[in-house]
Tab-separated table of C-alpha atoms in Angstrom:
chain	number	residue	atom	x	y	z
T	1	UNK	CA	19.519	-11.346	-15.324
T	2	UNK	CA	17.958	-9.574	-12.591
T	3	UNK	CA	15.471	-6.669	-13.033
T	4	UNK	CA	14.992	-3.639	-10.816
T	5	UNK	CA	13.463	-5.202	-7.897
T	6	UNK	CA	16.071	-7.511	-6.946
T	7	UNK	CA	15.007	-11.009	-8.506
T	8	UNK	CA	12.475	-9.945	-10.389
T	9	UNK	CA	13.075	-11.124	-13.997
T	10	UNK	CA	13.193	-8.369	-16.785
T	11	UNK	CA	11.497	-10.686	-19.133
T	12	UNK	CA	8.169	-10.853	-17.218
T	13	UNK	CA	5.504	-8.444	-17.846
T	14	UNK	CA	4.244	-6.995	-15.036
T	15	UNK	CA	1.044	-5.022	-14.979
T	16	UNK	CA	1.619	-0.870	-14.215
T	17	UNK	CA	0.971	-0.496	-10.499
T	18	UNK	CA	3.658	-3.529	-10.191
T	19	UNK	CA	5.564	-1.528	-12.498
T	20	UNK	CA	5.654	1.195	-9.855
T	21	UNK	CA	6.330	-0.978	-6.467
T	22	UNK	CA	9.678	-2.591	-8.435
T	23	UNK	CA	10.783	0.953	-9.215
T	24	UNK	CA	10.095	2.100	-5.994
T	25	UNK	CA	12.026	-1.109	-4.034
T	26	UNK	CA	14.935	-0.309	-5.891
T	27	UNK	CA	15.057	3.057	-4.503
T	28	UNK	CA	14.400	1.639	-1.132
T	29	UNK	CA	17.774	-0.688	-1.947
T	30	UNK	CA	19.958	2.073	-3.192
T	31	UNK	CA	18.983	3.883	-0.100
T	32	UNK	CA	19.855	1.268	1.772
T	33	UNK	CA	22.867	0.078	0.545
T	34	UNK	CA	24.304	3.720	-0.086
T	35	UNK	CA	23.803	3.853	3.686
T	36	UNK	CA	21.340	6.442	3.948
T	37	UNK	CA	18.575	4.465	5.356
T	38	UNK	CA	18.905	2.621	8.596
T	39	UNK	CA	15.658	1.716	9.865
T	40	UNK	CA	14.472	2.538	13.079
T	41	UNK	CA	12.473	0.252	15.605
T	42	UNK	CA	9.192	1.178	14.174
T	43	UNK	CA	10.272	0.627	10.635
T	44	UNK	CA	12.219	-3.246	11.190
T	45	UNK	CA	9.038	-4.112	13.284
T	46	UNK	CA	6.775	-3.394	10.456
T	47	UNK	CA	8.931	-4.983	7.844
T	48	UNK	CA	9.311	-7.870	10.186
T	49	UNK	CA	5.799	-8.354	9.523
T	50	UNK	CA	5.474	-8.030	6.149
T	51	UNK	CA	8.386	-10.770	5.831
T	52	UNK	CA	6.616	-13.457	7.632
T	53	UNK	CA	4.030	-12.933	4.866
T	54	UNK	CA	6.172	-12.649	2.048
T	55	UNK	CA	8.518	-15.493	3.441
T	56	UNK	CA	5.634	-17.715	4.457
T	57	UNK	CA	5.667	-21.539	3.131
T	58	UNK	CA	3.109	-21.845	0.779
T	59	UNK	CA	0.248	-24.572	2.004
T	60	UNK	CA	0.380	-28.348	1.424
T	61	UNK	CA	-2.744	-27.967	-1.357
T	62	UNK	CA	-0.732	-24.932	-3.150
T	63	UNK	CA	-3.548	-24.410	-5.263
T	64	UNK	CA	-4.472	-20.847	-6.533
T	65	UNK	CA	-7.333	-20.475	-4.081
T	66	UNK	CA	-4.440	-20.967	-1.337
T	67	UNK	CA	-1.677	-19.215	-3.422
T	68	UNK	CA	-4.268	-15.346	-4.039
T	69	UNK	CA	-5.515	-16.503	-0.031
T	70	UNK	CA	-0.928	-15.718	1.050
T	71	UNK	CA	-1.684	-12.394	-1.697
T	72	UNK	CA	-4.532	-11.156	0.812
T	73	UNK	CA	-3.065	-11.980	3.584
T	74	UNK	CA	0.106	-9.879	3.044
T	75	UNK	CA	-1.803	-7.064	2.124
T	76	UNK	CA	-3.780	-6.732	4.563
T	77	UNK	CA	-1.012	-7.163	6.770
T	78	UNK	CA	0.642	-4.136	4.708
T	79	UNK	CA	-2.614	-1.935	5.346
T	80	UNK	CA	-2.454	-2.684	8.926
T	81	UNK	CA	0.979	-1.312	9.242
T	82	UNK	CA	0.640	1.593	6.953
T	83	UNK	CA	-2.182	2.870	8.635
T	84	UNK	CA	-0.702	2.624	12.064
T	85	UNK	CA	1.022	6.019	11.338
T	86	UNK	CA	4.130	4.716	13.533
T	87	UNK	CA	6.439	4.240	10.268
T	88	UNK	CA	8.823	6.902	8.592
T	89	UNK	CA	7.957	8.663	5.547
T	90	UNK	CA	10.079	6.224	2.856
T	91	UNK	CA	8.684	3.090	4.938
T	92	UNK	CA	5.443	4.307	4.374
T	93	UNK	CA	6.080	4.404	1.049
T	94	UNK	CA	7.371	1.235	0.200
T	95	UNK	CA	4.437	0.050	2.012
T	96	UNK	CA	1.997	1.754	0.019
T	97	UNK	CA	3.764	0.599	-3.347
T	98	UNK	CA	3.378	-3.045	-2.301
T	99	UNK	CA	0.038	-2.439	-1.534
T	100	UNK	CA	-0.302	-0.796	-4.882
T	101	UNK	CA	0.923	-3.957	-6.018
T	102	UNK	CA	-1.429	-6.713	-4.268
T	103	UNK	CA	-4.383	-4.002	-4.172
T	104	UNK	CA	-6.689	-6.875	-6.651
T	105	UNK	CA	-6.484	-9.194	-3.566
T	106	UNK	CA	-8.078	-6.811	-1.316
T	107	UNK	CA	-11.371	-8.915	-1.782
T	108	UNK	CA	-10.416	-11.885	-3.523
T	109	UNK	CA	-10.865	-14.598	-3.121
T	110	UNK	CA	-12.246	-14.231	0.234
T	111	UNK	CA	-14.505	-10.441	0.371
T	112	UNK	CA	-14.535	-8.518	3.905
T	113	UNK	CA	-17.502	-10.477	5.524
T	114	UNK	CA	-18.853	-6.724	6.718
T	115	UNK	CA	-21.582	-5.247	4.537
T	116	UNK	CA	-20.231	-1.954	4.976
T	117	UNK	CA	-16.323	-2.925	5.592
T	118	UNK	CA	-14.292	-1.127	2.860
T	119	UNK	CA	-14.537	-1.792	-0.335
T	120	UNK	CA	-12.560	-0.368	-2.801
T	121	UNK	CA	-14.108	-1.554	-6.399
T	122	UNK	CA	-10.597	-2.430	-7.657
T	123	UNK	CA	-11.613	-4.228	-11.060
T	124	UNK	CA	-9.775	-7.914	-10.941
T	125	UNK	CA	-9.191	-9.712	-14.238
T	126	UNK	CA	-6.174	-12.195	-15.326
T	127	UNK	CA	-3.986	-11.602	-18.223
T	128	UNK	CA	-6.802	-14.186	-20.274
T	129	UNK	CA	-9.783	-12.255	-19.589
T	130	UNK	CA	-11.208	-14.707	-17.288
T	131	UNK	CA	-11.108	-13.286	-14.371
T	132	UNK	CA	-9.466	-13.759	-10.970
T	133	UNK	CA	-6.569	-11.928	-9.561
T	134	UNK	CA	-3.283	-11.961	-11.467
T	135	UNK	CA	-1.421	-14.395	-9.358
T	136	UNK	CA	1.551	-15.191	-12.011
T	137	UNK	CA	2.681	-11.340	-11.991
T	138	UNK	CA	2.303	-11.535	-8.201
T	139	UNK	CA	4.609	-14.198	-7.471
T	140	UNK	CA	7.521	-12.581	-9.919
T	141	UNK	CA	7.871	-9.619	-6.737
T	142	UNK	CA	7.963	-11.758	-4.278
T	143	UNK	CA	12.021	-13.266	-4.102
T	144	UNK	CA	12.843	-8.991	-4.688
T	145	UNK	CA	10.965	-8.215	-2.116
T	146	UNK	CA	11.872	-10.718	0.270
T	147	UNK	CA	15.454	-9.650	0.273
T	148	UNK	CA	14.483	-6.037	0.945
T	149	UNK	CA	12.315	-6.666	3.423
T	150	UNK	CA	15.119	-9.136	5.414
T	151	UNK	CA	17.234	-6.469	5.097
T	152	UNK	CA	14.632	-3.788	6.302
T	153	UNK	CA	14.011	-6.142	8.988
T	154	UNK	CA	17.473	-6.530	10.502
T	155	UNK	CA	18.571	-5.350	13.615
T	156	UNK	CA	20.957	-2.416	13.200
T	157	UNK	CA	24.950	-2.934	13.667
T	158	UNK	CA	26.018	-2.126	17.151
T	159	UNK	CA	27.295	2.023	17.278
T	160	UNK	CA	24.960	2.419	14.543
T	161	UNK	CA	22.118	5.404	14.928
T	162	UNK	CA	18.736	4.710	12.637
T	163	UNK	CA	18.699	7.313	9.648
T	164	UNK	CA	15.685	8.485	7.372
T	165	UNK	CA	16.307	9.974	4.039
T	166	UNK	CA	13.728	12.385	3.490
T	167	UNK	CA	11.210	11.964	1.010
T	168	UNK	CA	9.164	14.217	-1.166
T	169	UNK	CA	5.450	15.111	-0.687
T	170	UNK	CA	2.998	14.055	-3.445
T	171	UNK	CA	-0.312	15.852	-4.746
T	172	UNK	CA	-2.961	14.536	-6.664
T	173	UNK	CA	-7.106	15.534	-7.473
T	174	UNK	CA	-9.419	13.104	-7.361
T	175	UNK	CA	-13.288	13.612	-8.336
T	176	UNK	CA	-15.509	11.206	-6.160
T	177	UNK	CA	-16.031	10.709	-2.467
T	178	UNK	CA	-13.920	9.521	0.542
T	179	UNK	CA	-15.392	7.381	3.135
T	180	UNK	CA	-13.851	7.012	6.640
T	181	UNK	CA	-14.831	3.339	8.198
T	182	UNK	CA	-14.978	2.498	11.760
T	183	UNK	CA	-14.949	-0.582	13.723
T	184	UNK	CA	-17.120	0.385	17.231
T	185	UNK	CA	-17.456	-3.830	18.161
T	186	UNK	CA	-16.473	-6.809	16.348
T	187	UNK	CA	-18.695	-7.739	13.271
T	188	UNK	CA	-19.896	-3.777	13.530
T	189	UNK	CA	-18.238	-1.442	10.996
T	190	UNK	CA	-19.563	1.920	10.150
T	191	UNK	CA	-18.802	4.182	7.422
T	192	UNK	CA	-19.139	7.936	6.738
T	193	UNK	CA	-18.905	9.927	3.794
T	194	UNK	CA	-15.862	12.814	4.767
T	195	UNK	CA	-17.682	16.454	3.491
T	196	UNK	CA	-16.100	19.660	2.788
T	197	UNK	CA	-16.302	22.024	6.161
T	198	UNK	CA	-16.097	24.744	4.197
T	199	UNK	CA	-19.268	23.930	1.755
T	200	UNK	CA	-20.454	20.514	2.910
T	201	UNK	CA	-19.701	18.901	-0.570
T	202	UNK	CA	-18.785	15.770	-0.685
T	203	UNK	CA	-17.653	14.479	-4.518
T	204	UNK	CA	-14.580	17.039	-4.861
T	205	UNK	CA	-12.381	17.234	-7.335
T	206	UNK	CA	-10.444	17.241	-4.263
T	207	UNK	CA	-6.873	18.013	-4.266
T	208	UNK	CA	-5.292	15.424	-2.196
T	209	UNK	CA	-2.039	16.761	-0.615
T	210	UNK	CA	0.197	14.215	1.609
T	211	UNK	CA	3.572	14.351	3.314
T	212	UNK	CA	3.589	10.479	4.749
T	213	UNK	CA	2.576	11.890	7.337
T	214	UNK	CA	0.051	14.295	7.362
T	215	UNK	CA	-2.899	14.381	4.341
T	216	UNK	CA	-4.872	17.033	3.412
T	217	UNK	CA	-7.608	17.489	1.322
T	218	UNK	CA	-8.514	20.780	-0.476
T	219	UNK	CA	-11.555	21.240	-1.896
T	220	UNK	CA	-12.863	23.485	-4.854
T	221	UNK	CA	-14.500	26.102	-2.608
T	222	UNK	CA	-10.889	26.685	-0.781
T	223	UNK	CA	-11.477	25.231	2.433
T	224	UNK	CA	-8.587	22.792	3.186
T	225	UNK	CA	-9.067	20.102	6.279
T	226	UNK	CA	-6.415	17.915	7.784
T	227	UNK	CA	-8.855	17.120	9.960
T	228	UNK	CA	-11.065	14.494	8.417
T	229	UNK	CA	-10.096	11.381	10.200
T	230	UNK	CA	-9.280	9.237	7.392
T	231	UNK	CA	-6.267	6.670	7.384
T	232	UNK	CA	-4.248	6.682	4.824
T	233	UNK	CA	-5.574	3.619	2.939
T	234	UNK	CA	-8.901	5.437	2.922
T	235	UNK	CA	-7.305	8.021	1.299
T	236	UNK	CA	-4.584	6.429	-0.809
T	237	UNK	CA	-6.932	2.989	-2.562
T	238	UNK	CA	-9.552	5.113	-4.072
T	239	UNK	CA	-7.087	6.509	-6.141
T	240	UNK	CA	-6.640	5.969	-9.672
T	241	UNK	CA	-4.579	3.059	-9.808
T	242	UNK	CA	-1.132	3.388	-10.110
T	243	UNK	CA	-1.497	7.122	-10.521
T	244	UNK	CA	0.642	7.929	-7.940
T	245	UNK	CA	3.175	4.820	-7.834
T	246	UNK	CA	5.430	5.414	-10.338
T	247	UNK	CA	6.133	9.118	-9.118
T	248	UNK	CA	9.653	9.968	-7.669
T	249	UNK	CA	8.325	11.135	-4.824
């Protein structure tokens, strides 16, 4: 018997944030097959990418070095489409509920080579305590997801205009900082902590308001900026995991 997120088993105990991503594919496939999604070019590019990860033939030496090496490679992939800003609202988040998903193979088993490329402390432990990402649970998504995504990444039927169901904002506070990471040359990153311009604080609690399209942060002096140059993975990965994933947004 099938679970919520296409083949995903209902036997198999999945850790919260994956929790969230299976709920949030099958809302993606009711959309879809009720007809009130048809993805645009933007959308069926990005999902064409994603596929060729999630698709992709595992290597000759399947070990799990090679097996959480496919993990990283499709999220990173995700990131680079999310924060490309060229996706509609519910494609943006699907993507950010996979990456909510794979988020422990941000860094592992290979860690960005750049001493000040992002890095998101996301804790990494298997199901035994002994550490390493939790490949297993990771594999479960993957034949759900595939479908989806091969149906995300079809071409539309000829006559047939794309269609976005609209989606619901989300708000959330966080207490910490927010740093916004730059790239000026290859091998150079740079990073910057994002400050209040009302106050010039820095640690919040900020209210985090975001449309899919637009985020803004408030802070607790009143000042609001949309303005801070963050993508939306700089915003979005600091934040308490799965706090926001399993939210009908």
């Amino acid at each position: 018997m099938s679970g919520p997120c296409g083949g995903l088993p209902e036997a198999v105990e999945l850790p919260p944030a994956m929790r969230g991503t299976a709920a949030r594919a099958a809302r993606a496939e009711r959309v879809l097959a009720d007809g009130r999604w048809r993805p645009g070019p933007a959308d069926s590019a990005a999902s064409a990418a994603v596929l060729a990860r999630l698709a992709a033939p595992l290597p000759v030496r399947a070990d799990a070095a090679a097996r959480d090496r496919r993990f990283q490679r499709l999220l990173r992939t995700v990131l680079h489409h999310l924060d490309g800003g060229a996706v509609s609202p519910p494609a943006a988040a699907l993507l950010a509920a996979v990456a909510c998903a794979f988020l422990p193979w941000h860094a592992f088993p290979n860690p960005p080579v750049a001493a000040a490329a992002p890095r998101y402390g996301t804790a990494v432990h298997a199901a035994d305590g002994t550490g390493g990402a939790p490949t297993g649970a990771g594999e479960t998504l993957l034949p759900g997801l595939t479908g989806l995504f091969t149906r995300l990444a079809a071409p539309l039927p000829p006559g047939a205009v794309p269609l976005t169901p609209a989606i619901g904002p989300w708000r959330l506070a966080h207490a910490g900082r927010f740093r916004r990471h730059g790239r000026p040359a290859p091998g150079v990153w740079t990073a910057e902590t994002v400050r209040c311009p009302g106050c010039g604080e820095a640690d919040g609690p900020w209210t985090v308001r975001c449309d899919w399209r637009v985020t803004v942060l408030g802070c607790p002096c009143g000042a609001g900026t949309r303005e801070h140059g963050l993508t939306f993975s700089e915003v979005w990965m600091p934040l308490a995991e799965g706090q926001w994933a399993t939210r009908d947004s």
